[in-house]
Every structure is written in structure tokens, then in C-alpha cells.
Amino acid sequence: MREDVESLDIRDVTANWVNAVVLQGQIDDRIKALADLAHTPLFFGRLDYLHAPGADLAEGAGGEQFYIGRRHVHDADGDPMVIDWRAPVSQPFYRASKADPQDIALRRRFGYTGGELTAYEDEHLSDPAEGAATVSKLLQQEIERPRVGPMRDIVATIQPEQDEIVRSGLSGSVCVQGGPGTGKTAVGLHRVAYLLYAHRERLARTGTLVIGPNRSFLHYIEQVLPALGELEVKQATVDDLVARDGLEVRGTDAAETAVVKGDARMAEVLRRAVRSHVNEPVEPLMVVRGSRRWRVPAYELAEIVSELLDRDIRYGAARDALPQRIAHTVLVRMEQAGEAPDDRVQDAVARNPAVKAAVREIWPPVEPAKLVLRLLSDAEFLAAHADGLLTDDEQKLLLWPKPFRGVRSAKWSAADLVLIDEAADLVERTHSLGHVVLDEAQDLSPMQYRAVGRRCTTGSATVLGDLAQGTTPWATRSWGEALTHLGKPEAVLEELTAGFRVPREVIAYASRLLPAISPGLAPVSSVRETPGSLVVSEVAAAELTAAVVEACRTSLAYEGSIGLIAADARVPELAGALEAAGLPYLGPGEETTERARLTLVPASLAKGLEYDYVVLDEPAAVVSGEPDERTGLRRLYVCLTRAVSGLHLLHAAPLPAALAPGAGNGADVCSPVTPVDRGRGRPDDGTTS
């Protein structure tokens, strides 16, 4: 198929060079979308229908056989060889069961090793003689396959409850609450791929965006959609969305200040501040045209201004409308005087110097950055517009100790740029996209939610997160509240509770923290039982760093990626120790390879990442590195749940009470470490922790 596209000659079908450039660009994109991925097979399943789809409308139609794959593949005659996983005819591959076979006689799963077909499994869904379905070994092997490189797609392993979310319609927004390892990120990305398949023309016009928590996370997931043939989806962080030319983030806020800046009340403070620039007309307006003068009294100007304010439209749109409204009033007077003005006369009046001067006086332009600069610098200006909204103490937190001269010299914080973005939207409407995916959403402030919501006011959203993993002082307390700030209160809330990534022993151990960090949240129930996947070792403080390095060395004897996760303050010491021990390592966001499989990850950047084996350094340091204990325990919960096959936790300081030996089911202190054998899911010596 790729060779067919490459052989196209556009010289005979284009009328001019512009058409040729456009068509060549489309051809180049098509060639990229058809690129072979060496270790990614084109098909992973087969469906044998009892009857051809639509057979009830076609007399005598028999069953058909379809191969299911990542993209549509046809032969030289145009006949389909592989059906796209998103096509309606492929849906039973994910949804059919013995209880509901959906007219499927046989479902076959194919297993691959390095791109080579090595196994297959059959399920005779409509055969009553075949017993109840068991857990697919191929599916489990695919989930447990070593992770080297960026995140991969899950089209071969999508579960029924995940598929329902993936195939939900474009018109509705969806919020997915999912604990570690439930596949919420993959579900969100595959929903984008499905929507692009089902609504390609519409989304091609309106655009699609994936928003992640940081650059490391976006780099980790960036290959999922291209592997499915989707190359046009943009990726960004919230900081990218609100970035403005000439404004550099050079400052940081104390936690209590950031909480106030991120509070939804700031939206009303900004709205008041923007509208305060409108001045009450006090003098009549005199418009001179030729030998005639037309007078608009101040009270009529005030009525026009009042009407525009009551409509509550954007400040800039109202400012653009004001000269036309004034001009219309003048035209009414002309008509009353017997003249017959037309639209050209109205436009000319609107451009009259006297009208333009009146507009500048009544409705002056507002520059968002200067407005926020004044709010954070001028106590009286802030107090006037925060009255009844913010307390005196909260206003003091917002004010800079020393005002800056201008917007370019100011040391803006990330939260300040969100405020500027809000002010900019009050002046001019923000461009809206067709669909936005917001991942790790639990960490956003109300004002950040509003910034994202502005990008999908005319489109829909997929919101992904886990309330238990909120690691900011302003973390979301409930999805209902978050969706309201996002502007999508009608979004459907879905919950994923079946875990596929994290072993049962590890997730059960981490779930001991849930009563303290997110009371009432249901723990994840992992489908993977891997004895020996959790090891907890207590060592002397003086020996901790050496023990961590040795644990990394031992883990490297096994397949897959290794993540050494530590409190940010401990990273420099561990980096030096790894270098001294001759163990090369990568930083977060760098792509792992077969030769470079160890990544040193600061706890603050661990969210959303996953590794086959995780070595976790000093949990107490992870907790103490956050502003408060609850946030620290949530950060620890994130770090504990990054492992796919094995977790080795090493500590010298006492563990948090919920994780202490005897505090609940799970691992107690043991040493030395015996990593899990991936092939059997057991420690080499048969012991468990």
C-alpha cells in the first residue's frame, strides 16, 4: 500500500503549483502513516462470524472471517485483508463473551515475539460444549512483556469496560477515575484514535489535543498514536497552553500563595478588574460630517455602554461593537433629518476621529499581562476588586513584596501565567478545539481547569485521573467540582477498578495508604498475582545508598526497564553513587533502550511512568519532601505503584505507619532482595517477602 502511494505521479492531476504542493503534502502524510514498525504486527486477532454482518438483509449470506489489526490493510485489488480495530465489525473482538457471543463462532488471539508470530489462542464463543472462558495467557503475556522504550498501544488487550469508554461518542465528555495500572492513560489515547477514525473530517477542522502533566510524561506516550497511524494529534502541558511570548516563568510561589492564585474566585476578581476599565460617559459626542454636526448626548452613550455591559460579552468584542452602536445612533438622527444613509455611511461614522476618541476614553484597551501585574502590585487596586471574595490575608499572599517595573522584568510564576490567560480570555475568546484529552487531571487547580476548559468550549473532553494520586496542595477533591470548573458538569463519570499493570501484592501494599490520602476511594483489584514481586528491606542509614545501588545492579540482571525512584533531594547523591559504581543511567524523559535500561527518577516526575522493576529509595524522604504529610503520602502512593513486575523498597528511616510491619497484609521487612523471575513470576530461590 505504501509503494502504491509512493508511485503516484501528481504532475498530470494538478492544475497549478499550489495544488501540487498541497497534494504532495497529503501524499507524504499518507506515506508516513503507512510506515512499517518492525516489532509491531499488523494483525493481532481474528473473528469468525456465524453469519455475515448484515446477513439478515442479504438472503443466504454465510459467515465471514476477519483479521483484526491496528489499521486497515487491503490487497492489490482493494479487498480488505486486515480490518481496523476501530471498525464496528471489530467490536466483538473486545466485547463478545460466552454469555454474549454477539454472533461470533470463534475468536482467535495471536501472540508475537519480536514481530514474529509464535502462538495463538482460540475461544469458541458459540459452542456450548466448550467450558467457561479462562484468563487468556496470551493477553497476560502481552501485559507482562518487558517495557523498553516509550509507552506502547494496548489494542490487542483492551478490556470490555475499557472498550466502552474508548468507543463513547464525540459529542459527550467522559471523566475516567482509575487507580494505578487500570489503563486510564491508554484508554484516553485510544479514545482519541477511535474518534479520529469515526469523525475524521470534523476533527481535522477543529483539532485534537492531548494534555499531560510534564514533558517527561508526554515523551513517554508520544509514540502510541503514531503506532496506530494517527500523526496529527498535538501534545502539550498546561504550562504550554498558557505560555505567552515575552513572558518567562522565572519565579515560584509558596504553596499557600499558589493555592489562592489557583482558586476559582480569582476568575471573578479578574472579571471585575477588566470591567473596571470601562468609564461612564460624562460629555456628549459631536460628530462632524460635511457641513452637518450630529450630537449624541452623554445619557445615550451611557445607555449604549450599559447595554453592552449587561450582555456580558468579551471585553474586546464589546469594544469593537461600541463604535458601530454609536454610529447607528448617529444614523438614526440622519434619517430623522430626512437623509438616507446606508451601511457605508455607518462604517464611515464608526471610523470618525471623534467616535474613535470617545471609544478610547469610554472603553480603553486592556492588556492582560499589565492587568495582572497591577493586581499583584497595587494593594488598593486588588482590594477594590477582591472585596467580598478574598480575605485580607489572602490578598496579602497575592501581593509581591517588591513591585516590578513592567511585564517583561516581572518574575512571573506558573500560576501567574494562568491568571494572565484567564484575563486574555475575558478580552478575546480563546480558540476552541474539537476534542481535548486531559491526563493526570487530579493535580490541576480550578484556574488551570478553566484554562483547559476554554480550549474545548465548543468540543468535548476526556478527563483522566486518580484522586488518590493528587500531589499538589490544590489537588482535586472531587470530580464533580473539577468538571464544573472545566465547564463540563454533564460529563459521564466512569471508574476503572481492575488493575492490569501493577502486581496484586504491590497494589495491596500501596493501598494501605488510601484511608489516609483518599478516604472512601475503592482500591484497585489487580488481576495479576505475582508472588515475590514485593520486597521491603531495612538497612542502616550509612549503608542505604550503597544498598540502593546494589539493588539496581541486581535488578539489571533481569529483562525490561528499571526505575530508581527517590525523593528529589536524594537524586544528586544517588546519581554520584551510580556513576561511581559504573552503572550508566538515564534521566526522566530519556528513552530506554536494550543497552540503557536504568532510569533515575525524581519522585516529583514519577507520575504516569512505568518500569518493569522499581527500586524505591527511602519513602520517608519522599513524604517529607512535600509541603504537608497528606501530599507526601500521595506522592509515595504514586512512587509505590510504578512497577510492572517487581518493587524493592529500601529504607533506613521508619516507614509511614500504614506501611510499617504488621500494619496490614503485604510485605514485612526482609533482606536481602531476590528479584522476581519474569518468566515464572517468582523469586529465584522460591521465597516471598
XYZ file of C-alpha atoms in Angstrom:
689
model
C 0.000 0.000 0.000
C 2.873 2.328 0.789
C 4.568 1.558 -2.533
C 1.312 2.333 -4.361
C 1.204 5.773 -2.748
C 4.896 6.411 -3.407
C 4.403 5.619 -7.094
C 1.699 8.248 -7.602
C 2.572 10.886 -10.210
C 0.868 14.170 -9.359
C 2.085 16.100 -12.420
C -0.905 15.133 -14.560
C -3.593 15.758 -11.947
C -2.685 19.192 -10.560
C -3.696 22.420 -12.230
C -1.039 24.639 -10.629
C 1.889 24.591 -8.238
C -0.304 25.373 -5.201
C -2.422 22.265 -5.787
C 0.746 20.261 -6.338
C 2.241 21.351 -3.013
C -0.975 20.567 -1.115
C -1.406 17.177 -2.764
C 2.248 16.271 -2.226
C 1.895 17.120 1.460
C -1.118 14.822 1.733
C 0.776 12.044 -0.031
C 3.763 12.467 2.295
C 1.465 12.234 5.332
C -0.129 9.095 3.913
C 3.303 7.510 3.389
C 4.248 8.283 6.995
C 1.010 6.752 8.253
C 1.767 3.551 6.315
C 5.263 3.116 7.750
C 6.187 -0.370 8.925
C 7.042 -0.820 12.600
C 9.488 -3.726 12.810
C 8.195 -5.230 16.060
C 4.530 -4.275 15.656
C 2.455 -6.857 13.742
C -0.342 -5.634 11.501
C -2.916 -8.026 12.952
C -3.382 -9.496 16.423
C -6.746 -11.256 16.230
C -9.330 -13.000 14.103
C -13.123 -13.154 14.277
C -15.195 -15.907 12.641
C -18.802 -14.747 12.397
C -21.635 -17.300 12.364
C -23.358 -15.060 9.838
C -22.043 -12.247 7.709
C -22.644 -8.848 9.325
C -25.924 -7.629 7.854
C -26.868 -11.188 6.784
C -30.427 -10.569 7.921
C -30.711 -8.181 4.976
C -28.966 -10.458 2.466
C -30.622 -13.758 1.611
C -28.423 -16.810 2.095
C -25.314 -14.955 3.339
C -22.949 -17.193 5.288
C -20.396 -16.417 7.958
C -17.279 -14.357 7.336
C -13.761 -14.267 8.736
C -11.998 -11.037 9.623
C -8.446 -10.386 10.760
C -8.295 -7.519 13.264
C -5.313 -5.156 13.342
C -4.007 -1.691 14.131
C -5.018 -0.306 10.743
C -6.883 -1.231 7.595
C -4.869 -3.270 5.068
C -6.063 -4.179 1.591
C -4.566 -6.165 -1.259
C -3.749 -5.053 -4.800
C -7.402 -5.446 -5.813
C -8.629 -3.317 -2.923
C -10.109 -6.230 -0.984
C -9.624 -5.942 2.791
C -7.065 -8.267 4.371
C -6.996 -6.688 7.850
C -9.843 -4.734 9.450
C -9.083 -1.648 11.542
C -9.641 -2.355 15.251
C -11.907 0.702 15.406
C -14.365 -0.525 12.766
C -17.810 -1.646 14.026
C -17.195 -5.169 12.727
C -14.166 -5.415 15.060
C -16.061 -4.502 18.226
C -16.960 -8.111 19.220
C -13.241 -8.863 19.491
C -13.318 -6.784 22.689
C -16.931 -7.196 23.849
C -18.042 -10.727 22.928
C -18.165 -13.387 25.652
C -19.619 -16.842 26.314
C -22.625 -15.152 27.888
C -22.994 -12.758 24.941
C -21.208 -14.219 21.883
C -22.517 -11.478 19.526
C -22.778 -13.958 16.628
C -19.089 -14.904 16.929
C -18.232 -18.566 16.409
C -14.505 -18.202 17.080
C -12.232 -15.517 18.480
C -8.525 -16.085 17.912
C -5.723 -14.144 19.598
C -2.248 -14.170 18.082
C 0.957 -13.999 20.079
C 4.156 -12.434 18.778
C 7.779 -12.342 19.837
C 9.876 -9.579 18.278
C 7.330 -9.193 15.481
C 7.277 -12.958 14.716
C 4.070 -14.972 15.062
C 4.755 -17.546 17.782
C 1.399 -18.590 19.260
C -2.364 -18.358 19.037
C -5.365 -18.991 21.287
C -8.898 -19.889 20.261
C -12.212 -19.267 22.019
C -15.331 -20.946 20.609
C -17.806 -18.454 21.982
C -20.941 -20.008 20.458
C -20.052 -23.630 21.255
C -21.956 -24.807 24.366
C -19.616 -27.781 24.669
C -16.632 -25.527 25.404
C -16.311 -24.625 29.073
C -16.372 -21.185 30.609
C -13.721 -18.757 29.423
C -10.460 -18.574 31.354
C -7.949 -15.769 31.563
C -6.105 -15.545 28.264
C -2.456 -16.493 28.665
C -1.508 -14.505 25.575
C -3.254 -11.446 26.985
C -1.413 -11.836 30.281
C 1.925 -12.304 28.498
C 1.322 -9.161 26.435
C 0.614 -7.154 29.591
C 3.739 -8.531 31.290
C 6.031 -8.138 28.272
C 9.189 -6.216 29.266
C 8.931 -2.455 28.822
C 11.827 -0.900 26.963
C 11.321 2.414 25.212
C 8.193 4.576 25.168
C 4.667 3.536 26.085
C 3.038 1.154 23.619
C -0.546 0.790 22.468
C -2.966 -1.715 24.019
C -5.156 -2.505 21.005
C -4.557 -6.227 21.452
C -5.514 -6.207 25.142
C -8.352 -3.678 25.506
C -10.884 -5.000 28.031
C -14.694 -4.708 27.649
C -15.069 -1.953 30.255
C -12.212 -0.048 28.620
C -13.681 -0.522 25.147
C -16.970 1.068 26.236
C -15.088 4.236 27.154
C -12.903 4.146 24.037
C -15.942 3.981 21.740
C -18.056 6.596 23.526
C -19.303 9.344 21.216
C -17.622 12.618 20.304
C -20.485 14.809 21.490
C -20.191 13.780 25.142
C -17.377 14.345 27.618
C -16.079 11.492 29.769
C -14.224 11.519 33.091
C -12.310 8.356 33.972
C -11.333 7.709 37.583
C -8.774 4.926 37.610
C -6.197 3.743 40.078
C -2.621 2.796 39.168
C -2.363 0.226 36.399
C -6.002 0.363 35.302
C -5.031 1.676 31.864
C -6.720 5.072 32.017
C -3.975 6.816 30.030
C -4.083 4.146 27.331
C -7.884 4.346 27.273
C -7.729 8.115 26.753
C -5.226 7.823 23.890
C -7.154 5.020 22.211
C -10.351 7.049 22.523
C -8.619 9.794 20.544
C -7.650 7.254 17.884
C -11.231 5.976 17.752
C -12.726 9.473 17.479
C -10.317 10.348 14.668
C -11.484 7.219 12.854
C -15.198 7.890 13.391
C -15.148 11.711 12.963
C -12.019 12.368 10.929
C -13.248 15.281 8.815
C -14.754 17.149 11.753
C -11.692 16.746 13.969
C -9.395 17.600 11.063
C -11.083 21.014 11.015
C -11.321 21.602 14.755
C -8.171 19.897 16.070
C -7.333 17.440 18.841
C -5.027 17.953 21.812
C -3.545 15.682 24.499
C -2.541 17.475 27.716
C -0.124 15.797 30.127
C 1.462 16.787 33.446
C 5.017 17.302 32.199
C 7.369 16.862 29.247
C 8.715 13.513 30.500
C 5.209 12.076 30.505
C 4.416 13.416 27.030
C 7.649 11.984 25.671
C 6.747 8.617 27.194
C 3.320 8.461 25.473
C 4.163 10.225 22.205
C 4.547 7.049 20.090
C 1.174 5.470 20.951
C -0.954 7.369 18.426
C 1.614 7.279 15.564
C 1.763 3.490 16.003
C -1.976 3.494 15.287
C -1.494 5.643 12.182
C -2.548 8.951 13.788
C 0.091 11.644 13.246
C -1.788 14.941 13.636
C -2.652 14.977 17.353
C -0.885 17.778 19.260
C 0.560 17.345 22.763
C 1.122 19.981 25.438
C 1.288 20.669 29.146
C -0.956 23.219 30.849
C 2.092 25.499 31.093
C 2.443 25.264 27.301
C -1.189 26.284 26.852
C -0.883 29.483 28.878
C 2.617 30.466 27.717
C 2.832 33.927 26.156
C 5.547 35.478 24.029
C 7.893 37.643 26.047
C 6.731 36.319 29.433
C 9.142 33.900 31.049
C 8.432 31.866 34.171
C 11.267 32.892 36.488
C 9.510 32.932 39.848
C 7.944 30.421 42.195
C 5.079 30.753 44.631
C 4.832 29.497 48.177
C 2.247 26.726 48.421
C -0.321 28.910 50.203
C 0.074 31.648 47.573
C -0.276 29.192 44.702
C -3.468 27.831 46.271
C -5.029 31.319 46.310
C -3.888 32.099 42.756
C -5.380 28.808 41.590
C -8.709 29.358 43.359
C -11.772 29.801 41.139
C -12.589 33.069 42.950
C -9.709 34.660 41.073
C -11.792 34.426 37.888
C -14.324 36.865 39.359
C -11.552 39.135 40.668
C -10.147 39.323 37.148
C -13.583 39.879 35.602
C -14.204 42.818 37.919
C -10.740 44.221 37.206
C -11.237 44.035 33.434
C -14.689 45.643 33.524
C -13.408 48.396 35.822
C -11.645 49.931 32.825
C -14.991 50.965 31.318
C -15.669 54.645 32.093
C -19.065 56.296 32.438
C -19.589 58.855 29.593
C -19.796 62.366 31.070
C -19.727 64.521 27.946
C -21.815 64.461 24.760
C -20.255 63.340 21.484
C -20.217 65.666 18.474
C -19.760 64.016 15.063
C -18.990 66.336 12.125
C -19.872 65.156 8.595
C -19.511 67.782 5.875
C -21.449 70.850 6.947
C -23.624 68.988 9.438
C -22.980 68.205 13.083
C -24.651 65.346 14.891
C -24.810 65.338 18.684
C -25.121 62.221 20.849
C -25.828 63.222 24.461
C -23.943 61.614 27.341
C -27.025 59.810 28.660
C -27.474 57.981 25.317
C -23.822 56.984 25.308
C -24.304 55.693 28.864
C -27.296 53.615 27.739
C -25.199 52.034 24.950
C -22.399 51.244 27.390
C -24.841 49.831 29.939
C -26.426 47.584 27.317
C -23.053 46.193 26.248
C -22.056 45.537 29.882
C -25.368 43.796 30.572
C -24.779 41.436 27.645
C -21.601 40.280 29.418
C -19.747 39.611 26.168
C -15.975 39.640 25.856
C -14.385 42.991 26.672
C -12.711 43.195 23.276
C -15.869 42.212 21.382
C -17.852 44.873 23.226
C -15.152 47.440 22.491
C -15.363 46.561 18.790
C -19.156 46.861 18.901
C -19.193 50.254 20.645
C -18.261 52.474 17.623
C -20.872 50.690 15.495
C -23.540 51.281 18.158
C -22.617 54.962 18.337
C -22.626 55.195 14.544
C -26.079 53.608 14.435
C -27.380 56.260 16.838
C -25.986 58.961 14.536
C -27.612 57.299 11.507
C -30.999 57.374 13.254
C -30.589 61.134 13.637
C -29.649 61.449 9.969
C -32.761 59.570 8.930
C -34.900 61.733 11.205
C -33.403 64.757 9.426
C -34.502 63.378 6.048
C -31.208 61.833 4.884
C -30.915 58.272 3.523
C -27.610 56.881 4.856
C -26.537 53.302 4.114
C -24.114 50.823 5.715
C -21.116 52.597 4.141
C -22.080 55.778 5.944
C -22.400 53.896 9.239
C -18.898 52.415 8.789
C -17.542 55.878 7.966
C -19.115 57.332 11.124
C -17.689 54.491 13.200
C -14.225 55.450 11.897
C -14.764 59.151 12.583
C -11.923 60.594 14.737
C -14.384 61.901 17.324
C -16.028 58.472 17.669
C -12.668 56.724 17.909
C -11.538 59.189 20.592
C -14.753 58.603 22.552
C -14.263 54.822 22.377
C -10.694 55.153 23.671
C -11.969 57.226 26.567
C -15.009 55.124 27.428
C -13.710 51.652 26.632
C -9.903 51.711 26.637
C -7.926 48.648 25.510
C -6.802 46.209 28.208
C -3.525 44.311 28.079
C -3.928 41.111 30.149
C -0.347 40.937 31.444
C -0.409 44.584 32.591
C -3.735 43.976 34.321
C -2.375 41.026 36.330
C 0.831 42.941 37.043
C -1.238 45.733 38.586
C -3.361 43.304 40.617
C -0.251 41.719 42.120
C 1.485 45.053 42.715
C -1.220 47.533 43.721
C -2.856 46.729 47.068
C -5.665 49.254 46.567
C -6.484 48.006 43.068
C -6.546 44.396 44.300
C -8.667 45.262 47.338
C -11.214 47.099 45.198
C -11.846 44.057 43.026
C -11.347 41.288 45.607
C -13.763 42.845 48.088
C -16.121 40.153 49.387
C -14.195 37.444 47.523
C -10.774 37.214 49.179
C -9.896 37.835 52.809
C -7.295 40.414 53.787
C -4.793 37.638 54.491
C -5.391 36.069 51.088
C -4.880 39.423 49.403
C -1.569 39.853 51.239
C -0.445 36.457 49.941
C -1.074 37.604 46.367
C 0.884 40.849 46.542
C 4.513 40.858 45.501
C 6.888 42.030 48.269
C 8.508 44.375 45.766
C 6.572 45.535 42.668
C 8.214 45.097 39.269
C 8.570 47.882 36.703
C 6.974 46.109 33.773
C 5.649 42.848 32.411
C 8.985 41.778 30.927
C 11.012 42.384 34.078
C 8.475 40.709 36.395
C 9.338 37.299 37.835
C 6.175 35.534 36.776
C 5.255 32.203 38.305
C 3.421 29.395 36.503
C 0.231 30.343 38.385
C 0.586 33.970 37.233
C 0.502 32.931 33.577
C -2.737 31.044 34.230
C -4.203 34.297 35.582
C -2.990 36.165 32.501
C -4.593 33.503 30.313
C -7.896 33.999 32.155
C -7.660 37.769 31.662
C -6.830 37.284 27.972
C -9.966 35.187 27.541
C -12.033 37.913 29.184
C -10.740 40.265 26.492
C -10.741 37.959 23.453
C -12.262 34.485 23.145
C -9.770 31.595 23.242
C -9.734 29.266 20.231
C -11.644 26.052 20.949
C -10.694 22.566 19.730
C -12.840 19.605 18.766
C -11.547 17.277 21.478
C -9.142 17.558 24.392
C -7.678 14.732 26.471
C -6.566 15.847 29.931
C -4.416 13.292 31.748
C -3.358 13.307 35.424
C -6.138 15.835 35.883
C -6.341 15.461 39.654
C -3.344 17.776 40.082
C -4.885 20.819 38.425
C -6.113 23.895 40.251
C -9.574 25.316 39.488
C -7.995 28.088 37.421
C -5.977 25.531 35.435
C -9.182 23.591 34.777
C -10.709 26.789 33.435
C -7.680 27.282 31.157
C -8.146 23.788 29.719
C -11.916 24.192 29.502
C -11.509 27.304 27.355
C -9.777 25.117 24.769
C -12.828 22.842 24.380
C -15.860 25.074 24.936
C -17.289 24.006 21.570
C -15.847 20.475 21.717
C -15.694 17.557 24.117
C -13.152 16.296 26.618
C -11.749 13.084 28.050
C -10.592 13.672 31.630
C -8.287 11.059 33.168
C -7.033 10.866 36.722
C -6.926 9.303 40.147
C -7.973 11.305 43.200
C -5.560 9.279 45.339
C -2.605 10.461 43.242
C -3.194 14.178 43.714
C 0.176 15.583 44.726
C -0.358 19.337 44.700
C -1.672 21.422 47.614
C -4.628 22.372 45.390
C -5.333 18.794 44.194
C -8.893 17.996 43.174
C -11.209 16.918 45.984
C -13.991 15.582 43.758
C -14.551 15.034 40.063
C -17.882 16.853 40.188
C -16.138 20.004 41.356
C -13.341 19.600 38.807
C -15.730 19.069 35.888
C -17.693 22.169 36.871
C -14.525 24.276 36.711
C -13.717 22.647 33.365
C -17.115 23.699 32.047
C -18.230 20.091 31.529
C -20.527 19.372 34.518
C -22.570 16.993 32.364
C -19.597 14.684 31.701
C -20.169 10.987 32.380
C -18.023 9.633 35.243
C -16.561 6.169 34.616
C -14.480 4.213 37.133
C -11.829 1.633 36.281
C -11.053 -0.631 39.237
C -9.462 -3.647 37.530
C -5.684 -3.305 37.510
C -3.590 -4.889 34.779
C -0.147 -3.364 35.254
C 0.745 -3.436 38.952
C 1.067 -6.872 40.637
C -1.556 -7.650 43.261
C 0.992 -7.751 46.094
C 2.361 -4.310 45.224
C -1.000 -2.588 44.773
C -2.325 -4.120 48.001
C 0.689 -2.771 49.876
C 0.304 0.711 48.365
C -3.463 0.666 49.031
C -2.780 0.678 52.771
C -2.270 4.425 52.293
C -5.736 5.048 50.794
C -7.616 5.654 54.092
C -5.171 8.477 54.856
C -4.898 10.029 51.387
C -8.341 9.488 49.833
C -10.939 8.052 52.238
C -13.767 6.197 50.561
C -11.924 5.566 47.292
C -12.150 1.920 46.206
C -8.758 0.207 45.971
C -7.619 -1.289 42.666
C -8.153 -5.029 42.324
C -5.224 -6.357 40.310
C -5.737 -9.329 38.009
C -2.057 -10.240 38.283
C -0.831 -12.285 41.215
C 2.962 -12.369 41.237
C 4.409 -13.956 44.389
C 7.674 -12.344 45.399
C 7.014 -9.136 43.461
C 7.339 -7.028 46.631
C 10.431 -6.807 48.806
C 10.945 -4.374 51.686
C 14.422 -4.026 53.190
C 15.531 -2.018 56.197
C 19.204 -1.045 56.210
C 21.435 1.136 58.332
C 21.430 4.807 57.356
C 25.125 4.750 56.485
C 24.587 1.815 54.132
C 21.394 2.978 52.416
C 22.897 4.485 49.267
C 25.196 1.506 48.695
C 22.284 -0.891 49.203
C 20.170 1.010 46.689
C 22.947 0.863 44.086
C 23.353 -2.869 44.663
C 19.583 -3.375 44.297
C 19.763 -1.607 40.930
C 22.665 -3.806 39.843
C 20.760 -6.945 40.828
C 17.599 -5.815 39.017
C 19.553 -5.204 35.820
C 20.138 -8.951 35.597
C 16.526 -9.279 34.501
C 14.656 -8.193 31.381
C 12.970 -4.872 30.983
C 13.279 -1.350 32.298
C 14.482 -0.419 35.785
C 13.344 2.719 37.571
C 15.222 4.045 40.598
C 12.759 6.435 42.230
C 13.891 8.724 45.020
C 12.977 11.974 46.738
C 14.203 14.909 44.669
C 16.690 15.901 47.379
C 18.280 12.424 47.259
C 18.783 12.356 43.486
C 22.222 14.078 43.348
C 23.729 11.684 45.913
C 22.295 8.627 44.150
C 23.462 9.909 40.765
C 27.012 10.189 42.087
C 26.835 6.718 43.609
C 25.609 5.170 40.351
C 28.420 6.836 38.423
C 30.993 5.681 40.970
C 29.647 2.124 40.688
C 29.888 2.193 36.895
C 26.135 1.900 36.368
C 25.008 4.109 33.457
C 21.592 5.660 33.916
C 19.104 7.854 32.096
C 17.124 10.853 33.260
C 13.306 11.013 33.199
C 12.041 11.567 29.704
C 15.037 9.873 28.080
C 14.087 6.801 26.104
C 15.225 3.460 27.475
C 16.945 1.005 25.150
C 18.237 -2.534 25.442
C 21.632 -1.137 26.500
C 20.388 1.664 28.754
C 17.587 0.334 30.925
C 18.119 2.110 34.268
C 16.411 5.461 34.811
C 16.955 7.702 37.845
C 13.593 9.333 38.509
C 12.883 12.171 40.967
C 9.686 11.407 42.867
C 8.122 14.629 41.560
C 8.349 13.330 37.952
C 7.354 9.691 38.507
C 3.645 10.144 37.889
C 2.344 8.403 34.776
C 5.590 6.489 34.142
C 6.054 2.732 34.488
C 9.003 0.363 34.777
C 9.340 -3.404 34.885
C 11.253 -3.180 38.141
C 11.297 -0.301 40.584
C 13.844 0.340 43.300
C 12.310 2.849 45.728
C 14.712 4.776 47.925
C 13.750 5.986 51.421
C 9.956 6.518 51.484
C 10.251 8.855 54.484
C 12.280 11.278 52.354
C 9.619 11.174 49.633
C 6.936 12.089 52.192
C 8.952 14.821 53.893
C 9.796 16.414 50.534
C 6.206 17.683 50.169
C 4.534 20.680 51.878
C 2.302 18.503 54.093
C 2.012 14.871 55.159
C -1.090 14.083 53.113
C 0.501 15.345 49.910
C 3.661 13.453 50.821
C 1.770 10.197 51.316
C 0.044 10.707 47.976
C 3.423 11.211 46.320
C 4.597 7.989 47.960
C 1.490 6.167 46.691
C 2.432 7.244 43.162
C 6.008 6.013 43.574
C 4.920 2.666 45.003
C 2.723 1.922 42.011
C 5.124 2.429 39.101
C 6.253 -1.242 38.983
C 5.011 -3.813 36.467
C 6.880 -6.876 37.736
C 8.694 -6.106 40.963
C 9.171 -3.442 43.625
C 12.090 -3.313 46.016
C 11.693 -0.716 48.743
C 14.744 0.208 50.827
C 14.622 2.407 53.912
C 16.660 3.478 56.899
C 14.134 5.847 58.491
C 10.874 4.434 59.879
C 8.180 3.761 57.314
C 4.850 5.626 57.433
C 2.562 3.994 59.989
C 0.292 2.401 57.370
C 3.270 0.641 55.732
C 5.056 -0.433 58.900
C 5.474 -4.187 59.517
C 2.313 -5.649 60.971
C 0.160 -2.690 59.870
C -1.706 -4.774 57.294
C -1.412 -7.518 54.731
C 1.588 -7.329 52.428
C 5.320 -7.392 52.770
C 7.140 -7.111 56.030
C 10.820 -6.320 56.372
C 13.101 -8.760 54.654
C 16.611 -8.820 53.283
C 18.409 -9.484 51.032
C 16.499 -8.792 47.853
C 15.585 -11.522 45.412
C 14.147 -10.027 42.214
C 11.246 -11.689 40.506
C 11.909 -14.076 37.622
C 9.783 -12.599 34.826
C 9.108 -15.913 33.185
C 7.622 -17.559 36.279
C 6.614 -14.524 38.309
C 8.503 -15.921 41.338
C 11.784 -15.169 43.131
C 14.714 -17.300 42.049
C 15.006 -19.002 45.432
C 11.276 -19.566 45.853
C 10.927 -17.249 48.841
C 8.384 -14.480 49.175
C 8.553 -11.352 51.221
